[in-house]
Amino acid sequence: MNSTHSGSWWRYLKGYHWLVFILAACGWMFDTMDQQLFTASRADAMKELLPTVGEAARYSAGSWVTTIFIIGWAIGGLIFGVLGDRWGRAKTMAVTIILYAAFTGLSGLATSEFSLALGRCLADVGITFTPYHFFAIGRFLTGLGVGGEFAVGAALVAEVMPENARAGALGMMQALSAVGNLFGAWLLGVIVPMWGWQGLYFVGTFPALIGVMVMFKMHEPEKWVKARAAALANPGDKSKQFGSVKDLFGHPTWRRNALVGIALAVAGVLGLWGAGFWSSDLIKSIIPTMTQEDKVRYEQLVSASPAEQVAIIQGMDEQQQKQFKNLRINLEIKPRIEESKALTEPLMASEVEMIKQLIPRGMDESSKTRLRSKALMLQQTGAFFGMYFFVIAASRIGRRATFLGAMIMGWIAVGLVFLTFKEAYQIWYLWPFLGFATQVPFGGYAVYLPELFPTRLRST
């Protein structure tokens, strides 16, 4: 349990230890920043990439892009994990950082003339290729780098840090990934109002500089170099083979450890992180988009007679009718108005009451963007403390009890937030709790998983 001790671990670090820790932590921080840029801007991106479809279709399209990104993340973890064992930690980490940074920037070109020209060229040979497809491919390729960087970054730090500093350094590196998310959330409120969602992705290319520094300043861990030399000296000894997926699942001990790690990761990523991934969209769906003029118009609408309501609706311009129709068909009431009747029928009594409740909550688009930015910053502040909390708790009650308690707390937080969020002010207490509770297990992944495997299989 020495490696789980959370005391003053930094006292054990020397000059090169600090270089490795800082570069690896920056790699993780900007990795999560690029993820956060996508999370924060997904709804805005879908609106521009798919301007002719309804909200439900855009939501579904955003879900598919998220799925594609996560698939890329998983594949990247497998591919670059194996490369990290066979080719080297530092070199592989440099490549993955440059990869996720470059393709984050490429995603921002989805609506550019380059993307449109590519679509026209492919159309000439019978292939449909829209800005949405361009964006989805960019997110998949970004996911490759994101997944790979997580795998090799943790292995690198685990092997370079002194024994007494390992758990603390890994826990802090994981916690600092929340700072990347925090920075991404802050950029949402700063960049989008000025340059649109594409500007976020262009900013996301800057971490490539970290990859260049890793390539030229960092060398391979001594443990990896020695294990690699031993493997090369005994090429017929399969017990020393590097990056072997067959050996990982063929050896009883490594297979059990791998299955335990996979189960923990799936529970955390799909059950907790995946839910938190939609927290920005939750705000966008619950808080209605309304300018002050819209509020005045809706106040008149709910106060009017049925005949006057139809006249007011018919008197709206095309954009106002589109916005009102979207609001009406998505009201949380039963039965809902049929979409074909949303602009021709007067309001039902239940609709009147619901719209009266929504008017005070309404915000214009800029205000909603700033609200989402604040919420995500609060969420990631909670996440920072949650991830490092694992190291502290595990040193006192053990890893198993900490993982169990963390999972239960995370599921409670997800249910609480998604079932009770109704008003903008609730972000001040719900979002920090969501971040803290859902991210505690992730502090454990960085500390616990590298210890389950030998050097030759660690990043695989």
Short mmCIF file of C-alpha atoms in Angstrom, two decimals:
data_model
loop_
_atom_site.label_atom_id
_atom_site.label_comp_id
_atom_site.label_asym_id
_atom_site.label_seq_id
_atom_site.Cartn_x
_atom_site.Cartn_y
_atom_site.Cartn_z
CA MET A 1 0.00 0.00 0.00
CA ASN A 2 3.04 2.34 0.01
CA SER A 3 2.29 3.46 -3.50
CA THR A 4 -1.13 4.60 -2.43
CA HIS A 5 0.19 6.93 0.25
CA SER A 6 -0.93 10.51 -0.47
CA GLY A 7 1.53 12.47 1.68
CA SER A 8 4.04 15.04 0.43
CA TRP A 9 4.93 12.98 -2.62
CA TRP A 10 6.46 15.95 -4.45
CA ARG A 11 9.40 15.99 -2.03
CA TYR A 12 10.71 12.84 -3.66
CA LEU A 13 10.90 14.37 -7.15
CA LYS A 14 14.17 15.52 -8.75
CA GLY A 15 14.69 17.70 -11.82
CA TYR A 16 13.92 15.14 -14.53
CA HIS A 17 10.99 13.75 -12.53
CA TRP A 18 9.44 17.22 -12.63
CA LEU A 19 10.01 17.50 -16.38
CA VAL A 20 8.24 14.19 -16.98
CA PHE A 21 5.41 15.04 -14.62
CA ILE A 22 4.83 18.50 -16.11
CA LEU A 23 4.90 17.35 -19.74
CA ALA A 24 2.73 14.28 -19.06
CA ALA A 25 0.28 16.36 -17.02
CA CYS A 26 0.13 18.96 -19.80
CA GLY A 27 -0.50 16.18 -22.30
CA TRP A 28 -3.46 14.97 -20.23
CA MET A 29 -4.68 18.51 -19.49
CA PHE A 30 -4.85 19.53 -23.13
CA ASP A 31 -6.21 16.11 -24.06
CA THR A 32 -9.19 16.74 -21.80
CA MET A 33 -9.39 20.35 -22.95
CA ASP A 34 -9.89 19.18 -26.52
CA GLN A 35 -12.57 16.76 -25.31
CA GLN A 36 -14.28 19.58 -23.43
CA LEU A 37 -14.28 21.82 -26.50
CA PHE A 38 -16.32 19.15 -28.26
CA THR A 39 -18.65 18.61 -25.31
CA ALA A 40 -19.29 22.32 -24.92
CA SER A 41 -19.78 23.11 -28.60
CA ARG A 42 -21.55 19.97 -29.84
CA ALA A 43 -25.06 21.49 -29.89
CA ASP A 44 -23.82 24.65 -31.64
CA ALA A 45 -21.86 22.60 -34.17
CA MET A 46 -24.83 20.37 -35.00
CA LYS A 47 -27.01 23.44 -35.51
CA GLU A 48 -24.65 24.77 -38.18
CA LEU A 49 -23.68 21.44 -39.72
CA LEU A 50 -27.32 20.31 -40.05
CA PRO A 51 -29.31 23.54 -40.59
CA THR A 52 -32.28 21.93 -42.34
CA VAL A 53 -33.24 19.29 -39.75
CA GLY A 54 -35.16 19.54 -36.49
CA GLU A 55 -33.85 19.55 -32.93
CA ALA A 56 -34.50 15.84 -32.42
CA ALA A 57 -32.50 14.93 -35.52
CA ARG A 58 -29.64 17.21 -34.47
CA TYR A 59 -29.59 15.66 -31.02
CA SER A 60 -29.41 12.21 -32.58
CA ALA A 61 -26.65 13.33 -34.94
CA GLY A 62 -24.69 14.74 -32.01
CA SER A 63 -25.09 11.43 -30.21
CA TRP A 64 -23.66 9.58 -33.19
CA VAL A 65 -20.64 11.87 -33.36
CA THR A 66 -20.08 11.32 -29.64
CA THR A 67 -20.26 7.56 -30.19
CA ILE A 68 -17.81 7.79 -33.08
CA PHE A 69 -15.43 9.82 -30.91
CA ILE A 70 -15.58 7.25 -28.08
CA ILE A 71 -15.01 4.39 -30.56
CA GLY A 72 -11.93 6.26 -31.79
CA TRP A 73 -10.84 6.71 -28.18
CA ALA A 74 -11.11 2.95 -27.54
CA ILE A 75 -9.30 2.00 -30.75
CA GLY A 76 -6.60 4.58 -30.07
CA GLY A 77 -6.08 3.19 -26.61
CA LEU A 78 -5.57 -0.29 -28.06
CA ILE A 79 -3.33 0.70 -30.98
CA PHE A 80 -1.14 3.21 -29.20
CA GLY A 81 -1.14 1.17 -26.01
CA VAL A 82 0.54 -1.66 -27.90
CA LEU A 83 2.88 0.80 -29.62
CA GLY A 84 3.72 2.34 -26.25
CA ASP A 85 4.95 -1.04 -25.04
CA ARG A 86 6.76 -1.98 -28.24
CA TRP A 87 8.03 1.34 -29.59
CA GLY A 88 8.44 3.37 -26.40
CA ARG A 89 6.39 5.54 -24.03
CA ALA A 90 7.82 8.96 -24.83
CA LYS A 91 7.79 8.62 -28.63
CA THR A 92 4.26 7.25 -28.63
CA MET A 93 2.99 9.96 -26.28
CA ALA A 94 4.46 12.66 -28.53
CA VAL A 95 2.68 11.19 -31.56
CA THR A 96 -0.67 10.92 -29.76
CA ILE A 97 -0.55 14.53 -28.52
CA ILE A 98 0.23 15.83 -32.01
CA LEU A 99 -2.51 13.58 -33.42
CA TYR A 100 -5.31 14.78 -31.15
CA ALA A 101 -4.25 18.42 -31.51
CA ALA A 102 -4.01 18.32 -35.31
CA PHE A 103 -7.35 16.62 -35.85
CA THR A 104 -9.09 18.86 -33.33
CA GLY A 105 -8.07 21.74 -35.58
CA LEU A 106 -9.16 19.81 -38.67
CA SER A 107 -12.63 19.35 -37.13
CA GLY A 108 -12.98 23.13 -37.12
CA LEU A 109 -12.68 23.13 -40.92
CA ALA A 110 -15.93 21.17 -41.33
CA THR A 111 -17.80 24.19 -42.70
CA SER A 112 -14.84 25.59 -44.66
CA GLU A 113 -14.46 25.80 -48.41
CA PHE A 114 -11.94 22.96 -48.17
CA SER A 115 -14.60 20.64 -46.73
CA LEU A 116 -17.21 21.77 -49.26
CA ALA A 117 -14.77 21.30 -52.16
CA LEU A 118 -13.93 17.81 -50.92
CA GLY A 119 -17.66 17.06 -50.78
CA ARG A 120 -18.10 18.21 -54.38
CA CYS A 121 -15.19 16.06 -55.57
CA LEU A 122 -16.60 12.97 -53.89
CA ALA A 123 -20.09 13.75 -55.21
CA ASP A 124 -18.66 13.49 -58.72
CA VAL A 125 -17.89 9.82 -58.06
CA GLY A 126 -21.23 9.13 -56.37
CA ILE A 127 -20.17 9.50 -52.72
CA THR A 128 -22.20 11.70 -50.37
CA PHE A 129 -19.86 13.67 -48.14
CA THR A 130 -21.23 16.60 -46.14
CA PRO A 131 -19.65 18.92 -43.55
CA TYR A 132 -21.24 16.66 -40.92
CA HIS A 133 -19.32 13.66 -42.27
CA PHE A 134 -16.11 15.71 -42.33
CA PHE A 135 -16.67 16.69 -38.70
CA ALA A 136 -17.43 13.11 -37.62
CA ILE A 137 -14.24 11.79 -39.23
CA GLY A 138 -12.26 14.56 -37.54
CA ARG A 139 -13.69 13.56 -34.17
CA PHE A 140 -12.88 9.88 -34.76
CA LEU A 141 -9.27 10.68 -35.59
CA THR A 142 -9.06 12.99 -32.58
CA GLY A 143 -10.37 10.12 -30.46
CA LEU A 144 -7.47 7.94 -31.62
CA GLY A 145 -5.00 10.42 -30.17
CA VAL A 146 -7.02 11.02 -27.01
CA GLY A 147 -7.26 7.32 -26.15
CA GLY A 148 -3.63 6.67 -26.97
CA GLU A 149 -2.34 9.58 -24.88
CA PHE A 150 -4.21 8.42 -21.80
CA ALA A 151 -2.75 4.91 -22.12
CA VAL A 152 0.91 5.81 -22.56
CA GLY A 153 0.87 8.90 -20.32
CA ALA A 154 -0.11 6.92 -17.24
CA ALA A 155 2.42 4.17 -17.98
CA LEU A 156 5.19 6.72 -18.48
CA VAL A 157 4.61 8.50 -15.17
CA ALA A 158 4.15 5.22 -13.29
CA GLU A 159 7.58 4.03 -14.45
CA VAL A 160 9.54 7.26 -14.00
CA MET A 161 8.28 8.42 -10.61
CA PRO A 162 9.98 7.23 -7.39
CA GLU A 163 8.05 4.54 -5.48
CA ASN A 164 6.92 6.88 -2.68
CA ALA A 165 5.74 9.51 -5.16
CA ARG A 166 4.02 7.28 -7.73
CA ALA A 167 0.44 7.26 -6.42
CA GLY A 168 0.46 10.94 -5.53
CA ALA A 169 1.91 11.95 -8.89
CA LEU A 170 -0.54 9.79 -10.84
CA GLY A 171 -3.47 11.04 -8.77
CA MET A 172 -2.44 14.67 -9.24
CA MET A 173 -1.89 14.16 -12.97
CA GLN A 174 -5.40 12.74 -13.25
CA ALA A 175 -6.79 15.60 -11.16
CA LEU A 176 -5.01 18.17 -13.33
CA SER A 177 -6.88 16.77 -16.33
CA ALA A 178 -9.87 18.58 -14.82
CA VAL A 179 -7.95 21.83 -15.26
CA GLY A 180 -7.92 21.10 -18.99
CA ASN A 181 -11.68 20.64 -18.89
CA LEU A 182 -11.95 23.85 -16.86
CA PHE A 183 -9.92 25.73 -19.46
CA GLY A 184 -12.08 24.31 -22.26
CA ALA A 185 -15.24 25.41 -20.45
CA TRP A 186 -13.79 28.90 -20.00
CA LEU A 187 -12.91 29.09 -23.69
CA LEU A 188 -16.54 28.33 -24.57
CA GLY A 189 -17.67 31.62 -23.04
CA VAL A 190 -14.76 33.57 -24.51
CA ILE A 191 -14.26 32.18 -28.02
CA VAL A 192 -17.74 31.21 -29.26
CA PRO A 193 -19.35 34.68 -28.96
CA MET A 194 -16.48 36.14 -31.02
CA TRP A 195 -15.42 33.43 -33.48
CA GLY A 196 -18.09 30.76 -33.31
CA TRP A 197 -17.66 27.12 -32.37
CA GLN A 198 -14.99 26.64 -35.05
CA GLY A 199 -12.68 28.99 -33.16
CA LEU A 200 -12.62 26.55 -30.25
CA TYR A 201 -11.24 23.80 -32.45
CA PHE A 202 -8.53 26.02 -33.92
CA VAL A 203 -7.38 26.92 -30.40
CA GLY A 204 -7.27 23.18 -29.73
CA THR A 205 -4.29 22.78 -32.08
CA PHE A 206 -1.84 24.51 -29.71
CA PRO A 207 -1.15 21.39 -27.57
CA ALA A 208 0.84 20.07 -30.54
CA LEU A 209 3.69 22.17 -29.13
CA ILE A 210 3.67 19.93 -26.04
CA GLY A 211 4.04 16.92 -28.31
CA VAL A 212 7.10 18.48 -29.95
CA MET A 213 8.65 19.14 -26.51
CA VAL A 214 8.01 15.54 -25.46
CA MET A 215 9.68 14.31 -28.63
CA PHE A 216 12.88 16.28 -28.05
CA LYS A 217 13.13 16.59 -24.24
CA MET A 218 11.98 13.25 -22.86
CA HIS A 219 13.70 9.88 -23.02
CA GLU A 220 12.30 6.42 -22.39
CA PRO A 221 11.85 5.23 -18.76
CA GLU A 222 14.78 3.23 -17.39
CA LYS A 223 12.43 0.39 -16.40
CA TRP A 224 11.16 0.12 -19.98
CA VAL A 225 14.67 0.27 -21.45
CA LYS A 226 15.90 -2.55 -19.18
CA ALA A 227 12.84 -4.72 -19.79
CA ARG A 228 13.15 -4.12 -23.54
CA ALA A 229 16.82 -5.07 -23.52
CA ALA A 230 16.01 -8.29 -21.64
CA ALA A 231 13.32 -9.15 -24.20
CA LEU A 232 15.69 -8.54 -27.13
CA ALA A 233 18.34 -10.69 -25.46
CA ASN A 234 15.85 -13.58 -25.21
CA PRO A 235 13.71 -13.39 -28.38
CA GLY A 236 12.30 -16.88 -27.85
CA ASP A 237 11.06 -16.18 -24.31
CA LYS A 238 7.37 -15.31 -24.66
CA SER A 239 7.20 -14.26 -21.01
CA LYS A 240 9.28 -11.21 -21.96
CA GLN A 241 7.34 -10.30 -25.13
CA PHE A 242 6.27 -6.64 -25.34
CA GLY A 243 2.81 -5.38 -26.23
CA SER A 244 1.26 -8.82 -26.76
CA VAL A 245 -2.53 -8.76 -26.57
CA LYS A 246 -2.45 -12.56 -26.82
CA ASP A 247 -0.24 -12.78 -23.73
CA LEU A 248 -2.37 -10.20 -21.91
CA PHE A 249 -5.46 -12.38 -22.21
CA GLY A 250 -3.66 -15.73 -22.32
CA HIS A 251 -1.89 -15.51 -18.98
CA PRO A 252 -4.37 -16.19 -16.11
CA THR A 253 -3.10 -13.37 -13.87
CA TRP A 254 -2.95 -10.72 -16.58
CA ARG A 255 -6.30 -11.84 -18.01
CA ARG A 256 -8.00 -11.47 -14.62
CA ASN A 257 -6.40 -8.07 -14.06
CA ALA A 258 -7.37 -6.94 -17.56
CA LEU A 259 -11.00 -7.99 -17.09
CA VAL A 260 -11.16 -6.22 -13.72
CA GLY A 261 -9.70 -3.08 -15.27
CA ILE A 262 -12.09 -3.23 -18.23
CA ALA A 263 -15.10 -3.68 -15.94
CA LEU A 264 -14.09 -0.72 -13.79
CA ALA A 265 -13.41 1.45 -16.83
CA VAL A 266 -16.68 0.56 -18.58
CA ALA A 267 -18.68 1.27 -15.42
CA GLY A 268 -17.01 4.64 -15.01
CA VAL A 269 -16.93 5.76 -18.63
CA LEU A 270 -20.41 4.63 -19.69
CA GLY A 271 -22.20 4.99 -16.38
CA LEU A 272 -20.65 8.18 -15.03
CA TRP A 273 -18.41 10.05 -17.46
CA GLY A 274 -20.83 9.41 -20.32
CA ALA A 275 -23.69 10.97 -18.38
CA GLY A 276 -21.61 13.97 -17.36
CA PHE A 277 -20.64 14.35 -21.02
CA TRP A 278 -24.21 15.55 -21.68
CA SER A 279 -24.41 18.12 -18.87
CA SER A 280 -23.94 21.05 -21.26
CA ASP A 281 -26.71 19.77 -23.54
CA LEU A 282 -28.95 19.38 -20.48
CA ILE A 283 -28.71 23.11 -19.84
CA LYS A 284 -29.37 23.87 -23.49
CA SER A 285 -32.51 21.71 -23.48
CA ILE A 286 -33.94 22.78 -20.10
CA ILE A 287 -33.30 26.53 -20.30
CA PRO A 288 -35.35 27.89 -23.23
CA THR A 289 -33.81 30.29 -25.73
CA MET A 290 -35.72 33.59 -25.53
CA THR A 291 -34.80 37.19 -26.20
CA GLN A 292 -36.56 39.94 -24.27
CA GLU A 293 -38.80 40.48 -27.31
CA ASP A 294 -39.69 36.79 -27.30
CA LYS A 295 -40.67 37.00 -23.64
CA VAL A 296 -42.98 39.96 -24.30
CA ARG A 297 -44.54 38.10 -27.25
CA TYR A 298 -45.09 34.93 -25.20
CA GLU A 299 -46.58 36.93 -22.31
CA GLN A 300 -49.12 38.34 -24.77
CA LEU A 301 -49.71 34.87 -26.19
CA VAL A 302 -50.52 33.15 -22.88
CA SER A 303 -52.80 36.04 -21.85
CA ALA A 304 -54.78 36.07 -25.10
CA SER A 305 -58.01 34.28 -26.01
CA PRO A 306 -57.77 31.16 -28.23
CA ALA A 307 -58.65 33.12 -31.37
CA GLU A 308 -56.13 35.83 -30.51
CA GLN A 309 -53.47 33.20 -29.86
CA VAL A 310 -53.79 31.84 -33.40
CA ALA A 311 -53.58 35.38 -34.78
CA ILE A 312 -50.43 36.10 -32.75
CA ILE A 313 -48.82 32.86 -33.95
CA GLN A 314 -49.72 33.58 -37.57
CA GLY A 315 -48.31 37.10 -37.19
CA MET A 316 -44.84 35.85 -36.27
CA ASP A 317 -42.13 35.93 -38.91
CA GLU A 318 -40.62 32.69 -40.21
CA GLN A 319 -37.79 32.55 -37.69
CA GLN A 320 -40.10 33.35 -34.77
CA GLN A 321 -42.54 30.66 -35.88
CA LYS A 322 -39.72 28.13 -36.15
CA GLN A 323 -38.56 28.95 -32.63
CA PHE A 324 -42.08 28.85 -31.20
CA LYS A 325 -42.85 25.57 -32.94
CA ASN A 326 -39.71 23.99 -31.51
CA LEU A 327 -40.60 25.27 -28.04
CA ARG A 328 -44.17 24.02 -28.24
CA ILE A 329 -43.56 20.51 -29.52
CA ASN A 330 -40.89 19.94 -26.84
CA LEU A 331 -42.93 21.06 -23.83
CA GLU A 332 -42.84 18.50 -21.00
CA ILE A 333 -46.58 17.81 -21.02
CA LYS A 334 -48.91 15.01 -22.06
CA PRO A 335 -50.44 14.93 -24.56
CA ARG A 336 -48.13 17.06 -26.70
CA ILE A 337 -49.39 19.00 -29.68
CA GLU A 338 -48.84 17.35 -33.05
CA GLU A 339 -46.05 19.02 -34.99
CA SER A 340 -48.36 19.70 -37.95
CA LYS A 341 -50.74 21.65 -35.70
CA ALA A 342 -48.17 23.64 -33.70
CA LEU A 343 -48.67 26.82 -35.76
CA THR A 344 -52.41 26.53 -36.45
CA GLU A 345 -54.00 25.53 -33.13
CA PRO A 346 -54.50 27.65 -29.97
CA LEU A 347 -52.63 26.69 -26.82
CA MET A 348 -53.99 23.99 -24.55
CA ALA A 349 -54.41 24.93 -20.89
CA SER A 350 -51.42 22.77 -19.92
CA GLU A 351 -49.29 24.53 -22.55
CA VAL A 352 -50.27 27.94 -21.20
CA GLU A 353 -49.19 26.97 -17.69
CA MET A 354 -45.92 25.46 -18.89
CA ILE A 355 -44.99 28.48 -21.04
CA LYS A 356 -45.76 30.77 -18.09
CA GLN A 357 -43.19 28.79 -16.09
CA LEU A 358 -40.63 28.91 -18.90
CA ILE A 359 -40.76 32.65 -19.59
CA PRO A 360 -38.81 33.67 -16.44
CA ARG A 361 -36.20 30.99 -17.19
CA GLY A 362 -35.63 32.04 -20.79
CA MET A 363 -32.25 33.40 -21.89
CA ASP A 364 -30.87 34.72 -25.13
CA GLU A 365 -28.26 32.59 -26.89
CA SER A 366 -25.24 34.52 -25.58
CA SER A 367 -26.47 34.32 -21.99
CA LYS A 368 -27.06 30.57 -22.35
CA THR A 369 -23.55 30.11 -23.71
CA ARG A 370 -22.10 31.95 -20.72
CA LEU A 371 -24.29 29.90 -18.36
CA ARG A 372 -23.07 26.66 -19.91
CA SER A 373 -19.49 27.88 -19.65
CA LYS A 374 -19.92 28.66 -15.94
CA ALA A 375 -21.62 25.31 -15.31
CA LEU A 376 -18.85 23.36 -16.99
CA MET A 377 -16.21 25.30 -15.06
CA LEU A 378 -18.01 24.47 -11.81
CA GLN A 379 -18.27 20.84 -12.87
CA GLN A 380 -14.57 20.59 -13.58
CA THR A 381 -13.64 22.35 -10.35
CA GLY A 382 -15.54 19.60 -8.55
CA ALA A 383 -13.86 17.02 -10.79
CA PHE A 384 -10.38 18.21 -9.77
CA PHE A 385 -11.10 17.63 -6.10
CA GLY A 386 -12.98 14.40 -6.82
CA MET A 387 -10.12 12.77 -8.71
CA TYR A 388 -7.50 13.61 -6.11
CA PHE A 389 -9.91 12.56 -3.36
CA PHE A 390 -9.52 8.96 -4.56
CA VAL A 391 -5.82 8.98 -3.62
CA ILE A 392 -6.60 10.30 -0.14
CA ALA A 393 -9.53 7.93 0.47
CA ALA A 394 -7.74 4.85 -0.90
CA SER A 395 -4.79 5.42 1.43
CA ARG A 396 -7.19 5.19 4.38
CA ILE A 397 -9.93 2.71 3.50
CA GLY A 398 -8.39 0.83 0.56
CA ARG A 399 -9.01 0.83 -3.17
CA ARG A 400 -11.96 -1.57 -3.29
CA ALA A 401 -14.03 0.35 -0.75
CA THR A 402 -13.12 3.64 -2.42
CA PHE A 403 -14.12 2.39 -5.88
CA LEU A 404 -17.42 1.03 -4.55
CA GLY A 405 -18.29 4.21 -2.68
CA ALA A 406 -17.25 6.34 -5.65
CA MET A 407 -19.47 4.43 -8.09
CA ILE A 408 -22.50 4.67 -5.80
CA MET A 409 -21.95 8.37 -5.19
CA GLY A 410 -21.51 9.00 -8.92
CA TRP A 411 -24.76 7.27 -9.87
CA ILE A 412 -26.61 9.24 -7.18
CA ALA A 413 -25.16 12.49 -8.54
CA VAL A 414 -26.16 11.73 -12.13
CA GLY A 415 -29.74 10.92 -11.13
CA LEU A 416 -29.99 13.99 -8.90
CA VAL A 417 -28.77 16.41 -11.56
CA PHE A 418 -30.71 15.06 -14.53
CA LEU A 419 -33.95 14.68 -12.56
CA THR A 420 -33.95 17.92 -10.57
CA PHE A 421 -32.31 20.57 -12.76
CA LYS A 422 -34.90 23.21 -13.72
CA GLU A 423 -33.48 26.65 -12.91
CA ALA A 424 -30.25 28.39 -13.93
CA TYR A 425 -29.17 29.10 -10.34
CA GLN A 426 -28.98 25.35 -9.63
CA ILE A 427 -25.70 25.09 -11.53
CA TRP A 428 -23.92 26.57 -8.50
CA TYR A 429 -24.45 23.46 -6.38
CA LEU A 430 -25.51 20.68 -8.76
CA TRP A 431 -22.62 20.93 -11.23
CA PRO A 432 -19.73 20.93 -8.70
CA PHE A 433 -21.30 17.88 -7.05
CA LEU A 434 -21.74 16.18 -10.43
CA GLY A 435 -18.09 16.81 -11.28
CA PHE A 436 -16.80 15.63 -7.91
CA ALA A 437 -18.94 12.51 -7.64
CA THR A 438 -18.56 11.24 -11.21
CA GLN A 439 -14.80 11.78 -11.39
CA VAL A 440 -13.63 10.12 -8.15
CA PRO A 441 -13.22 6.72 -9.91
CA PHE A 442 -11.04 8.30 -12.59
CA GLY A 443 -8.47 9.22 -9.97
CA GLY A 444 -8.33 5.51 -9.21
CA TYR A 445 -7.82 4.45 -12.82
CA ALA A 446 -4.57 6.41 -13.08
CA VAL A 447 -3.25 5.04 -9.78
CA TYR A 448 -4.56 1.48 -9.78
CA LEU A 449 -4.52 0.21 -13.37
CA PRO A 450 -0.78 0.70 -14.12
CA GLU A 451 0.07 -1.37 -11.02
CA LEU A 452 -1.86 -4.39 -12.33
CA PHE A 453 0.57 -5.19 -15.17
CA PRO A 454 4.29 -5.67 -15.79
CA THR A 455 6.30 -3.09 -17.74
CA ARG A 456 6.07 -5.03 -21.01
CA LEU A 457 2.23 -4.94 -20.98
CA ARG A 458 1.51 -1.79 -19.00
CA SER A 459 0.28 0.57 -21.72
CA THR A 460 -1.31 -2.27 -23.74
#
